[in-house]
Tab-separated table of C-alpha atoms and ligand atoms in Angstrom:
chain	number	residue	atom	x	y	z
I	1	UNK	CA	0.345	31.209	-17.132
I	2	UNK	CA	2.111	28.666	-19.432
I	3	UNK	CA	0.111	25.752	-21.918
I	4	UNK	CA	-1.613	23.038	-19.572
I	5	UNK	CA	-3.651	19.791	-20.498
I	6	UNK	CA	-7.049	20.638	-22.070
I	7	UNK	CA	-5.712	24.477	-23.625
I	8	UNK	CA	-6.920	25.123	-27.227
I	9	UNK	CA	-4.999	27.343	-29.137
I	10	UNK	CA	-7.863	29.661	-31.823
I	11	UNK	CA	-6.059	31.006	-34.525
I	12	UNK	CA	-9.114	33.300	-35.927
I	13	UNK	CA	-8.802	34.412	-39.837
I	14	UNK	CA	-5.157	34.542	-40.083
I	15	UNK	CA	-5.628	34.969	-44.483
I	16	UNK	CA	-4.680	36.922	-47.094
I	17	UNK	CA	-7.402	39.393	-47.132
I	18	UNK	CA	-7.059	40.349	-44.073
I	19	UNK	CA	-3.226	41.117	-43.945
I	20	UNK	CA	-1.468	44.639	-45.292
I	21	UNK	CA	-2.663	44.524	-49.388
I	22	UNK	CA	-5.669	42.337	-48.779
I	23	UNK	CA	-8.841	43.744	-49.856
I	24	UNK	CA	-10.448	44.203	-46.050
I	25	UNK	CA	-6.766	44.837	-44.323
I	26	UNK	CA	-6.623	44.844	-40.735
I	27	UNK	CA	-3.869	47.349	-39.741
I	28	UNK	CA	-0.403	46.230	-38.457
I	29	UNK	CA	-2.474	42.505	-39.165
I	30	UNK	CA	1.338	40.984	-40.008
I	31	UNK	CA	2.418	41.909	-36.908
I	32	UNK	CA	0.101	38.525	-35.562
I	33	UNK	CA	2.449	35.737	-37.294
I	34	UNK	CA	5.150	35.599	-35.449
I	35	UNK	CA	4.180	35.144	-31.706
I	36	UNK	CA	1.420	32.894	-33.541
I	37	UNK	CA	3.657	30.638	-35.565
I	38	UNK	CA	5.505	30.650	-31.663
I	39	UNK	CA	2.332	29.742	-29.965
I	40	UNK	CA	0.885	27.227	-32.455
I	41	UNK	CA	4.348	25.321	-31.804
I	42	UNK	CA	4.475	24.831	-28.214
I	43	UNK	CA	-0.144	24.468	-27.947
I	44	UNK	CA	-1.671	21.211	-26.789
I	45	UNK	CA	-4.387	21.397	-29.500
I	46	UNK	CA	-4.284	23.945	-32.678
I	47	UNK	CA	-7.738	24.958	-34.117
I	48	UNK	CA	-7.612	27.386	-37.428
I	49	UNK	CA	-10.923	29.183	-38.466
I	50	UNK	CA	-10.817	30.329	-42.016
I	51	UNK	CA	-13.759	33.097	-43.193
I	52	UNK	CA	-14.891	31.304	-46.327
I	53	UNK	CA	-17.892	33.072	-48.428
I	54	UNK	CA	-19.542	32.507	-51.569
I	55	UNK	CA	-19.526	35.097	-53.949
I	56	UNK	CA	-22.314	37.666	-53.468
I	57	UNK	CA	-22.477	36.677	-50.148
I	58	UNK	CA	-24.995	38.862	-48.067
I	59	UNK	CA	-21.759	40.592	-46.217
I	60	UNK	CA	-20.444	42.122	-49.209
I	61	UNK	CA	-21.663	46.210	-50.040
I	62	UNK	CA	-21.918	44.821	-53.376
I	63	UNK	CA	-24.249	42.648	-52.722
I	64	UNK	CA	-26.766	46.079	-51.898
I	65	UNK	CA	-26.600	48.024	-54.787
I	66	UNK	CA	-25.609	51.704	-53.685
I	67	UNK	CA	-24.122	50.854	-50.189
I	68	UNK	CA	-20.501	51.385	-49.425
I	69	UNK	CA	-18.451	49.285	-47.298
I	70	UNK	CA	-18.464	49.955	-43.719
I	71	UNK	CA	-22.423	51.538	-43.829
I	72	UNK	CA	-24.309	48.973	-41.621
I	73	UNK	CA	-28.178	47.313	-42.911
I	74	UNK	CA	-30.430	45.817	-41.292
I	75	UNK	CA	-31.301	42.158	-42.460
I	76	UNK	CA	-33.360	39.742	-41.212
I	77	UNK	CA	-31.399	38.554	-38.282
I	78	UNK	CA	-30.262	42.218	-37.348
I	79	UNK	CA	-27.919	44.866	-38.190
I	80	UNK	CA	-24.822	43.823	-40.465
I	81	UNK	CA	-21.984	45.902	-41.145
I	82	UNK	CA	-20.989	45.468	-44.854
I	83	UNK	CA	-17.468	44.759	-46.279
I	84	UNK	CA	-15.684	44.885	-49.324
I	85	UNK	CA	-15.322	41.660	-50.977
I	86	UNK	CA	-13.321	39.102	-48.915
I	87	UNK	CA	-12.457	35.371	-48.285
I	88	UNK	CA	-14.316	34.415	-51.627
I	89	UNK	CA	-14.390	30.435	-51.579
I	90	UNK	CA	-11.277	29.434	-53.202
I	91	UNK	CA	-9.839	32.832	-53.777
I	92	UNK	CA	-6.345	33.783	-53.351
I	93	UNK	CA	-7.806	36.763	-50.606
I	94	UNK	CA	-9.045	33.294	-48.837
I	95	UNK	CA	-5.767	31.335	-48.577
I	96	UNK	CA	-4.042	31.487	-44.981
I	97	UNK	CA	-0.970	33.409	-45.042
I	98	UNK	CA	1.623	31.771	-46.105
I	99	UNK	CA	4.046	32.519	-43.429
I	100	UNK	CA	1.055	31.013	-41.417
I	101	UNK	CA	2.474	27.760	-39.690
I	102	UNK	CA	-0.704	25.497	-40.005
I	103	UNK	CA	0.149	21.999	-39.929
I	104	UNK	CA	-0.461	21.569	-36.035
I	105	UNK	CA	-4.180	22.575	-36.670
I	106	UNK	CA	-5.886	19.595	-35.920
I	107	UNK	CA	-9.597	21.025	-37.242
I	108	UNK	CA	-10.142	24.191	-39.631
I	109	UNK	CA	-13.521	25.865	-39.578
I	110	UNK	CA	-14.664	27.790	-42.241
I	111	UNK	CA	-17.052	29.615	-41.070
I	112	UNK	CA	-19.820	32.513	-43.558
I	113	UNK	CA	-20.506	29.577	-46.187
I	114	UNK	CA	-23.970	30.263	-45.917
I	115	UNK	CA	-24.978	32.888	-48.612
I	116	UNK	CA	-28.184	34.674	-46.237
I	117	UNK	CA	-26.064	34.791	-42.761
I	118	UNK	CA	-23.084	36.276	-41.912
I	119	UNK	CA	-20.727	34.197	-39.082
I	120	UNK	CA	-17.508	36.598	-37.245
I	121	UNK	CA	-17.979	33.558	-34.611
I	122	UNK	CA	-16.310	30.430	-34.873
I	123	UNK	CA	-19.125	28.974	-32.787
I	124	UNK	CA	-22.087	30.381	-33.482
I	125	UNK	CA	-23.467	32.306	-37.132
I	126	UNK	CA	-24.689	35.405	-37.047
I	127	UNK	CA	-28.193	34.460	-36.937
I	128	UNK	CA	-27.551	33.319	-33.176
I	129	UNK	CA	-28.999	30.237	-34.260
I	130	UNK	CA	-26.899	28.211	-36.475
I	131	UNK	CA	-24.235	26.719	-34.754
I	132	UNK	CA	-21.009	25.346	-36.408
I	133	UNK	CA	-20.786	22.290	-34.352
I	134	UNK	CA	-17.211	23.572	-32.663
I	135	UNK	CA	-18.020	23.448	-29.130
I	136	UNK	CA	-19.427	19.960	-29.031
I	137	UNK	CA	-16.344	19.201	-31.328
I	138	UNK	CA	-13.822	20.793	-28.364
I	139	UNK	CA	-15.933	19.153	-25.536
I	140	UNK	CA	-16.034	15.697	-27.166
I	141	UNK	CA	-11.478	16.029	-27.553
I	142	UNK	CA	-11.605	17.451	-23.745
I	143	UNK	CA	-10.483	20.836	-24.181
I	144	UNK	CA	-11.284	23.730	-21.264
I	145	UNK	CA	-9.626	25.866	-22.166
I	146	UNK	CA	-9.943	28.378	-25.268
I	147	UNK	CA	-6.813	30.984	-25.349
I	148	UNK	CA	-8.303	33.153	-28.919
I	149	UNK	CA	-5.695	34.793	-31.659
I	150	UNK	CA	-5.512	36.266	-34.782
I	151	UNK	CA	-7.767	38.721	-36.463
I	152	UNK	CA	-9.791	40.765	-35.940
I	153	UNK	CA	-9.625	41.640	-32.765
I	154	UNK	CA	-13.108	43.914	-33.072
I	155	UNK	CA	-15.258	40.908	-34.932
I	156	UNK	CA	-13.624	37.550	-35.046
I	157	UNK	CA	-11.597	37.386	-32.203
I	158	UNK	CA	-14.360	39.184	-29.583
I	159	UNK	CA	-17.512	36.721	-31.343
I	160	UNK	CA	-15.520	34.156	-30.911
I	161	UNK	CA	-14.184	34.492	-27.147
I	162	UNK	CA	-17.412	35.460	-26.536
I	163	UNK	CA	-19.354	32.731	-27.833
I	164	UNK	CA	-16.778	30.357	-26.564
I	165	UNK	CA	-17.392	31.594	-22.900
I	166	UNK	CA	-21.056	31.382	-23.579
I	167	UNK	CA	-20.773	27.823	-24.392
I	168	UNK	CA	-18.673	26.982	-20.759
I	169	UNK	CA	-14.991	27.129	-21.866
I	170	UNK	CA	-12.719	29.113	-19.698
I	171	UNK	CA	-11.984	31.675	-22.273
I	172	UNK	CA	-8.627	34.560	-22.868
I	173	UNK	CA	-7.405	36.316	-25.195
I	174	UNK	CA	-3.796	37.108	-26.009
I	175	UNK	CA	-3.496	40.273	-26.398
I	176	UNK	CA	-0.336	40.832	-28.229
I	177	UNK	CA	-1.172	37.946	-31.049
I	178	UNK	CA	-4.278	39.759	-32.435
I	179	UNK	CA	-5.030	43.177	-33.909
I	180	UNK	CA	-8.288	45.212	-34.287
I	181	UNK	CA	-9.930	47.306	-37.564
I	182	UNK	CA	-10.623	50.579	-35.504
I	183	UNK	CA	-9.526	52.027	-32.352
I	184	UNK	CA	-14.253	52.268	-30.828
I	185	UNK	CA	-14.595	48.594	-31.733
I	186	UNK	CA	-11.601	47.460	-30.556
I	187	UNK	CA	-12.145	49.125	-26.781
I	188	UNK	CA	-15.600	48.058	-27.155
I	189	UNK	CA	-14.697	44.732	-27.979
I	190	UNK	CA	-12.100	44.864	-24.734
I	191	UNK	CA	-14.607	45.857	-22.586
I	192	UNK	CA	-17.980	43.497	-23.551
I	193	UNK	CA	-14.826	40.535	-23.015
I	194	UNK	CA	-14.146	41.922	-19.878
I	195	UNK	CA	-17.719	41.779	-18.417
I	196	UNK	CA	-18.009	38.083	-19.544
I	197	UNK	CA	-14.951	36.971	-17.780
I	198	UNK	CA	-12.633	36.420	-20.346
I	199	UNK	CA	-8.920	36.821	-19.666
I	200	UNK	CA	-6.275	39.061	-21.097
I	201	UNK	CA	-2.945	37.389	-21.649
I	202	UNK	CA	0.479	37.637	-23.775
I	203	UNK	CA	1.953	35.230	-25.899
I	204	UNK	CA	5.206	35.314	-23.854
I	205	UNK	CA	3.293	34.340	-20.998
I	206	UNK	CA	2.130	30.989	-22.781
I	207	UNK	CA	5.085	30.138	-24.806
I	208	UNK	CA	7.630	30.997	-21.498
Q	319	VGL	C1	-13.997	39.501	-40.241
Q	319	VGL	C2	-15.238	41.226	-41.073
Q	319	VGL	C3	-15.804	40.392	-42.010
Q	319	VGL	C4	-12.970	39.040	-39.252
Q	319	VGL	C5	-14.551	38.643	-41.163
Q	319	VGL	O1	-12.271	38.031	-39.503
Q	319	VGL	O2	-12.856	39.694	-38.183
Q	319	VGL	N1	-14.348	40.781	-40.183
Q	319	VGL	N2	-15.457	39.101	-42.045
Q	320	ZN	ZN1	-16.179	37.873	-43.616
């Protein structure tokens, strides 16, 4: 199942905060560059998201004095896990990685710039309303195909493929080029892709 016409490579949240020593680590999360930097090489069209939030954003436990990272609210739009502070706007934490081989991206999204509403999707925030504007943006260059990496597996990655299935793209994700927070969300995450009839495949697979 090699690269065709009309694939779009997703690199989800490949940054500093979210690799071993950032402040919301995702474990083994440097494991991802490689077979990335490999894939991003050889894709017909590179997209980059980039989680990008104000400080005091409504994600952060900080943000609700007393709760802890990881405890979950409920806010106006639903139930929101909170994190430790990440990703603030111009922060170091924010920066891709800078192993990260970016210049092929041809758009980056940064996506949880809104200080009420929380966005893991690339598509869609987490109000279910607010859209980014990236599916119109991959219809109108002619891409079919979305093939979703990076991190983290459990939020990003599984919003994302989801969303992007939702919106008409044939949608997979490679397996080996992303990595999960914990071991329920991640076969969770594995199994609500499965029911929507997104794919499973390996980098080696795309990159031959
Ligand atoms: C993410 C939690 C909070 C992710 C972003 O990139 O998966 N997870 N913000
Ligand atoms: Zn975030």
């Amino acid at each position: 199942m090699s690269f065709r016409l009309g694939d779009l490579l997703l690199v989800i949240d490949v940054q500093v905060d979210f690799l071993p020593g950032g402040a919301l680590a995702v474990p083994d999360g440097d494991a991802v560059i490689a077979p990335i930097n490999r894939l991003i090489g050889q894709a017909p069209h590179v997209v980059l998201t980039q989680d990008w939030h104000p400080a005091g954003h409504i994600s952060f436990a900080s943000t609700h004095g007393g709760r802890a990272p990881f405890e979950t609210v409920e806010l106006a739009y639903g139930a929101q896990v909170l994190w430790p502070d990440h990703c603030v706007q111009g922060s170091a934490g924010a920066a891709f990685h800078p192993d990260l081989l970016t210049d092929r991206a041809e758009l980056v999204v940064r996506k949880g710039h809104h200080p009420e509403v929380d966005s893991y999707s690339a598509f869609m925030e987490a109000d279910r309303v607010t859209r980014t504007g990236l599916a119109g943006a991959l219809r109108e260059r002619g891409i079919s195909r979305v093939l979703v990496c990076g991190l983290a597996l459990d939020y990003c990655v599984a919003w994302s493929a989801l969303d992007a299935r939702e919106a008409g793209f044939e949608v997979a994700v490679i397996a080996d080029a992303t990595r999960g927070i914990a071991r329920d969300s991640i076969s969770a995450a594995w199994a609500r892709m499965e029911a929507a009839g997104i794919g499973r495949v390996s980098a080696g697979e795309l990159t031959g």
